[in-house]
PDB file of C-alpha atoms in Angstrom:
ATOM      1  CA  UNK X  15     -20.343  14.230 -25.844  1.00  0.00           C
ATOM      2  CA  UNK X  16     -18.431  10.597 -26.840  1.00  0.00           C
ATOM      3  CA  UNK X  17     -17.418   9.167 -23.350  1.00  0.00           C
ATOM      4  CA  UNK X  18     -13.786   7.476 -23.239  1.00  0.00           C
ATOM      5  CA  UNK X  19     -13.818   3.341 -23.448  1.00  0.00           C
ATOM      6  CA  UNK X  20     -10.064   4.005 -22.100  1.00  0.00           C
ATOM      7  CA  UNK X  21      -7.605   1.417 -21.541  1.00  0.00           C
ATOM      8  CA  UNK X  22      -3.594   2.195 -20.148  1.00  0.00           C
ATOM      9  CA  UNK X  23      -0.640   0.555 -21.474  1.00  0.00           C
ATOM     10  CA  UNK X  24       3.218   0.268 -20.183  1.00  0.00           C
ATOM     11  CA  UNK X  25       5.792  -0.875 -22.343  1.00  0.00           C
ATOM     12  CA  UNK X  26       9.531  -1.378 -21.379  1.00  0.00           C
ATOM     13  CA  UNK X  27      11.682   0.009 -24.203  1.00  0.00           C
ATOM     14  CA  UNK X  28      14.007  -1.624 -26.093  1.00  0.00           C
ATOM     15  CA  UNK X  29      11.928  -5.578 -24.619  1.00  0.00           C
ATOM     16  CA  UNK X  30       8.974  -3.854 -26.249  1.00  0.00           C
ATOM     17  CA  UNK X  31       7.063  -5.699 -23.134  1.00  0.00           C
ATOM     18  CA  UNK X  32       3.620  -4.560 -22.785  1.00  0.00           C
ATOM     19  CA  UNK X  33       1.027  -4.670 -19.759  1.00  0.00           C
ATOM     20  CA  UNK X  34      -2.442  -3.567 -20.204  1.00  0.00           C
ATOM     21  CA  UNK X  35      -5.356  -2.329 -17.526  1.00  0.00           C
ATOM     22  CA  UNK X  36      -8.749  -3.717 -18.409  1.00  0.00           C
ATOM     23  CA  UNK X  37     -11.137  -1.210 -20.497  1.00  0.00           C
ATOM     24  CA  UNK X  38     -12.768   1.242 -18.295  1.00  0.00           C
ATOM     25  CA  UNK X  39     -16.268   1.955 -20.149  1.00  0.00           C
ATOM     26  CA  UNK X  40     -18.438   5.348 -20.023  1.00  0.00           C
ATOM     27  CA  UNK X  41     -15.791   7.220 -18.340  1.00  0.00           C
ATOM     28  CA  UNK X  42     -13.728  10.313 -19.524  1.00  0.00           C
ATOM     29  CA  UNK X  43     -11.900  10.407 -16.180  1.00  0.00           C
ATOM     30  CA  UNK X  44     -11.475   6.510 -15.565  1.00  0.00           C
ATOM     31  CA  UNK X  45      -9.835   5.105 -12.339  1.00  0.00           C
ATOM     32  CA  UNK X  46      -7.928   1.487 -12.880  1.00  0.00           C
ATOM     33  CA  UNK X  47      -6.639   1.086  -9.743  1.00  0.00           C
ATOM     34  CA  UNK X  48      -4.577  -2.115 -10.803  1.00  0.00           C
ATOM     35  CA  UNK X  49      -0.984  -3.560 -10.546  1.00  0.00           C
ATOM     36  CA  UNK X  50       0.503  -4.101 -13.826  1.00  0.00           C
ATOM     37  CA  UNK X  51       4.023  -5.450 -13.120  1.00  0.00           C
ATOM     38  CA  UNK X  52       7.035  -5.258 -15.596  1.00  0.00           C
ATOM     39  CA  UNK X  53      10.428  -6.762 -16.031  1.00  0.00           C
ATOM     40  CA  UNK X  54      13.336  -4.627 -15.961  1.00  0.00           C
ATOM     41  CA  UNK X  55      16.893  -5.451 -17.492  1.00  0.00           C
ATOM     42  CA  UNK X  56      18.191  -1.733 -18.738  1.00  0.00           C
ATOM     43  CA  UNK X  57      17.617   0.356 -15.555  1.00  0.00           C
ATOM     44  CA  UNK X  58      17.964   3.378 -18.277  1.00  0.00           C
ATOM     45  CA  UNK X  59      15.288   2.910 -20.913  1.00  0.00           C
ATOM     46  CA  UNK X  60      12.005   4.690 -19.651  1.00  0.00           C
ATOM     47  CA  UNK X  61       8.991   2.969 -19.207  1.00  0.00           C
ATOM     48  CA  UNK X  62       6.499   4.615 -21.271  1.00  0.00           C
ATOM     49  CA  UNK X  63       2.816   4.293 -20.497  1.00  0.00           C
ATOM     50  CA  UNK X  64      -0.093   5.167 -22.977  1.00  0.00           C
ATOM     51  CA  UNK X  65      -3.454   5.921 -22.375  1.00  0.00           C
ATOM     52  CA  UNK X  66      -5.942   5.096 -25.515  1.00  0.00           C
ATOM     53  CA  UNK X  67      -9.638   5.298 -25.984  1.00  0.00           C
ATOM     54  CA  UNK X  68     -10.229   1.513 -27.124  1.00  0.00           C
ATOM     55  CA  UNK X  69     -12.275   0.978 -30.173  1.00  0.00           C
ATOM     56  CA  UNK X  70     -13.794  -1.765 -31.335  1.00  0.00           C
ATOM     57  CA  UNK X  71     -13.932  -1.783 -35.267  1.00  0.00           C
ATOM     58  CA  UNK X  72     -10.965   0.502 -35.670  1.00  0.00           C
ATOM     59  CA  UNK X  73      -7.876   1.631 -34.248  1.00  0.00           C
ATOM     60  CA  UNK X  74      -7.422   2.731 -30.834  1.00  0.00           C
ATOM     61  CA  UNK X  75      -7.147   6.529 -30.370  1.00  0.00           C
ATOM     62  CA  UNK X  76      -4.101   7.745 -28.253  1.00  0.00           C
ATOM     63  CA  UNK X  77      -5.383  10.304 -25.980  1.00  0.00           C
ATOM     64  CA  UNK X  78      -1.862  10.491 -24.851  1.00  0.00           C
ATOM     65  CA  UNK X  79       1.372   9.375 -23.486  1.00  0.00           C
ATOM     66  CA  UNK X  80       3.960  10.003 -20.632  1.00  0.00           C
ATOM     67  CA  UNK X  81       7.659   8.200 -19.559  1.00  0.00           C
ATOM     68  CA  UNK X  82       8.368   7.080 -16.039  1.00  0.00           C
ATOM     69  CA  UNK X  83      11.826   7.272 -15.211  1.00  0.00           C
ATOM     70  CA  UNK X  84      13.032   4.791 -12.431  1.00  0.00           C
ATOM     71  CA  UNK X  85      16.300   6.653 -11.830  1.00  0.00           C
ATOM     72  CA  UNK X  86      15.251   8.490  -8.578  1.00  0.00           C
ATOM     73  CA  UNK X  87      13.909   5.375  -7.259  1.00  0.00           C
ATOM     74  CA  UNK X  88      16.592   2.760  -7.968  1.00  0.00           C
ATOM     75  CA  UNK X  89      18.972   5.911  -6.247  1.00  0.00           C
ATOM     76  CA  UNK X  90      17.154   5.794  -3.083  1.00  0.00           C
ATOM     77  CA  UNK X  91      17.317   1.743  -3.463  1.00  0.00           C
ATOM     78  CA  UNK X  92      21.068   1.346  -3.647  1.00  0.00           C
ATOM     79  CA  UNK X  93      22.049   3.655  -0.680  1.00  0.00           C
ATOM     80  CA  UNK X  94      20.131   0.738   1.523  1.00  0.00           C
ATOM     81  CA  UNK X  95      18.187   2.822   3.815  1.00  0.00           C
ATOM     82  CA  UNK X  96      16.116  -0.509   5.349  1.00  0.00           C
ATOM     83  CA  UNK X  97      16.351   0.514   8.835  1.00  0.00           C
ATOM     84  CA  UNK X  98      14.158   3.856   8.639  1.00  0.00           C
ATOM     85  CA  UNK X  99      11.177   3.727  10.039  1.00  0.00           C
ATOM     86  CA  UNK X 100       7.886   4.081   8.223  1.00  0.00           C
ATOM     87  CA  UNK X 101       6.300   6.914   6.239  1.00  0.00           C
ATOM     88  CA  UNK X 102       9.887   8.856   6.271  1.00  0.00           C
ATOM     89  CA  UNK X 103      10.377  10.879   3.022  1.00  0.00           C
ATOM     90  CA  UNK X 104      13.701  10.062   1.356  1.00  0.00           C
ATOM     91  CA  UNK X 105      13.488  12.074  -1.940  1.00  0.00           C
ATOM     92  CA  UNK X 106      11.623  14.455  -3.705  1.00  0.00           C
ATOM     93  CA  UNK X 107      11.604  14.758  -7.217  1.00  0.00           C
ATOM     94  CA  UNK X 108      10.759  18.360  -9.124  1.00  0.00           C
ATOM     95  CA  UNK X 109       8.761  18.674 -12.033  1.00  0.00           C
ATOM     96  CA  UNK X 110      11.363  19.704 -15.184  1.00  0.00           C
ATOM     97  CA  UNK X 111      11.258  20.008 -18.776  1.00  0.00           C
ATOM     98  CA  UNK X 112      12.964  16.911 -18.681  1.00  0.00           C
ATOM     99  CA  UNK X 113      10.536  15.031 -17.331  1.00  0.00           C
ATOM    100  CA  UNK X 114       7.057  14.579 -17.529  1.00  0.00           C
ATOM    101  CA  UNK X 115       5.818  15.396 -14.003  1.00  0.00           C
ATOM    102  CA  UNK X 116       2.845  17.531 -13.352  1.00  0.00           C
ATOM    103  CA  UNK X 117       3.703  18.273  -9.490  1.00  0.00           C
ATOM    104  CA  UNK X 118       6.659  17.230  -7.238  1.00  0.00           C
ATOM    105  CA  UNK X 119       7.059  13.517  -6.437  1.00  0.00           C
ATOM    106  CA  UNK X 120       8.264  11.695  -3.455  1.00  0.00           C
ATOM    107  CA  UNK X 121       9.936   8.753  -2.663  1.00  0.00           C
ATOM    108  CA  UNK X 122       8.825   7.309   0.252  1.00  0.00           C
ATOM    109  CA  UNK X 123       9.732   4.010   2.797  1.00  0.00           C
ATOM    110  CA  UNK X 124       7.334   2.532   4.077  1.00  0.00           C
ATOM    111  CA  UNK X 125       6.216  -1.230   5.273  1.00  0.00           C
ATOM    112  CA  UNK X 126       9.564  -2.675   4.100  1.00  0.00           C
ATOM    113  CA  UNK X 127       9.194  -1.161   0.652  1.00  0.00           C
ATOM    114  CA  UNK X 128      10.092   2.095  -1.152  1.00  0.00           C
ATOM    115  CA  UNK X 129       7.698   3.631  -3.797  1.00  0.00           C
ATOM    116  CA  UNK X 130       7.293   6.461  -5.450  1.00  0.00           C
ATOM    117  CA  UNK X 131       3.829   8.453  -6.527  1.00  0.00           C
ATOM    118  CA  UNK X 132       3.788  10.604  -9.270  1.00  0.00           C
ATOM    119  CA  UNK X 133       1.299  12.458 -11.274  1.00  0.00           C
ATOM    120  CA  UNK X 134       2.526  12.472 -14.609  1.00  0.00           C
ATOM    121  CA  UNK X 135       1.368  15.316 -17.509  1.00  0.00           C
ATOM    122  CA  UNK X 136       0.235  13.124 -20.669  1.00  0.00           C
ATOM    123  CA  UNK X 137       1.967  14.237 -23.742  1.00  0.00           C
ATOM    124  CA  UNK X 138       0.553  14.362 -27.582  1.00  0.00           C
ATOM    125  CA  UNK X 139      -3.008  15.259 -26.463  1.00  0.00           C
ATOM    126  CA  UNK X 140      -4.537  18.886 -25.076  1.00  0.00           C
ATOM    127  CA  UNK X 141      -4.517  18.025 -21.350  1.00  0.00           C
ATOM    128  CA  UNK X 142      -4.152  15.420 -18.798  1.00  0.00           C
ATOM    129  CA  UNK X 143      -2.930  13.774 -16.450  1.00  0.00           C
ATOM    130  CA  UNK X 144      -2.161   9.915 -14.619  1.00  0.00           C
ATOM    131  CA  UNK X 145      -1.302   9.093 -11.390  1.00  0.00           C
ATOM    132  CA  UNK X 146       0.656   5.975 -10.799  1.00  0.00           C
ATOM    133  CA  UNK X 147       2.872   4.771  -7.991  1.00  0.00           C
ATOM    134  CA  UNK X 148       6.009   2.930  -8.694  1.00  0.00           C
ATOM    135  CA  UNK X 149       7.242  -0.033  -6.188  1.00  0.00           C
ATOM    136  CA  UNK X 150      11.037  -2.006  -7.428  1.00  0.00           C
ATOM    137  CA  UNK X 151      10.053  -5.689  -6.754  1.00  0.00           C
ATOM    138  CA  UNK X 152      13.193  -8.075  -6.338  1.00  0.00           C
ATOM    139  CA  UNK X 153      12.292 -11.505  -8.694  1.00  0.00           C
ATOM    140  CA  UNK X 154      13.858 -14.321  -6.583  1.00  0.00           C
ATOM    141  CA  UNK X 155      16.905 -15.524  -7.908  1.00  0.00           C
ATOM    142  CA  UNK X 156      17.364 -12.322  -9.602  1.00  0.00           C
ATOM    143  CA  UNK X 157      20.561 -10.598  -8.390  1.00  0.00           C
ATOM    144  CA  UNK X 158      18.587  -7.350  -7.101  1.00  0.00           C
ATOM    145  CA  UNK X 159      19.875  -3.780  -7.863  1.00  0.00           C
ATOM    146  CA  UNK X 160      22.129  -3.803  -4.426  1.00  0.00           C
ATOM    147  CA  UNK X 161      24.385  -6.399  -6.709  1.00  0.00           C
ATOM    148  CA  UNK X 162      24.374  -4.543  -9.816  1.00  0.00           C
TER     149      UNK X 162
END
């Protein structure tokens, strides 16, 4: 059996900005636990994240893809619900055939922010499945999504 050298890329349709995990070696199940951080100007383009097995001499292999929509989150964002106290659940998000969720996902405030975990089904490939959690991050001097 070939174990995975797999790496995870985001990229931020139509910037084409890309953020990349370090290689995880020897591991067909591989855990990053890192923060990759992207810039966001069209609040409607999907973020779609990639998961290859990293080769050296050749090509990387896709071993499969999924899109993160943002939508639910920047939703619970704008109606400004600062004042609720922590771990309180403000949205739930169903698995559909138009996304690419594997099991329900919810939004939830908490320490001053609002994030959202998901566990997304990877596309193009037999089986599998990521887990990421999703934070919105205001860039000072940025205008924020409560001004948009």
């Amino acid at each position: 059996m070939k174990l995975a050298r797999a790496t995870l890329e985001m990229q931020k349709a139509p910037t084409r900005q890309k953020v990349k995990t370090r290689v995880v070696k020897g591991n067909c199940n591989p855990t990053w636990n890192e923060e990759l951080t992207i810039y966001i100007k069209d609040l409607n383009a999907p973020i779609v994240l990639s998961v290859y097995d990293k080769d050296t001499f050749t090509g990387d292999d896709s071993m499969g893809n999924a899109k993160i929509d943002i939508q639910p989150l920047v939703e619970c964002l704008r109606m400004g619900l600062q004042a609720l106290p922590d771990g309180t659940k403000v949205d739930r998000v169903q698995p559909s055939k138009d996304n690419y969720l594997a099991d329900e996902s919810c939004i939830i405030w908490n320490k001053g922010k609002m994030t959202q975990d998901m566990i997304l089904r990877l596309r193009n490939v037999e089986c599998g499945k990521v887990e990421v959690q999703i934070e919105w991050i205001d860039l000072p001097g940025s205008k924020g999504l409560l001004q948009n």
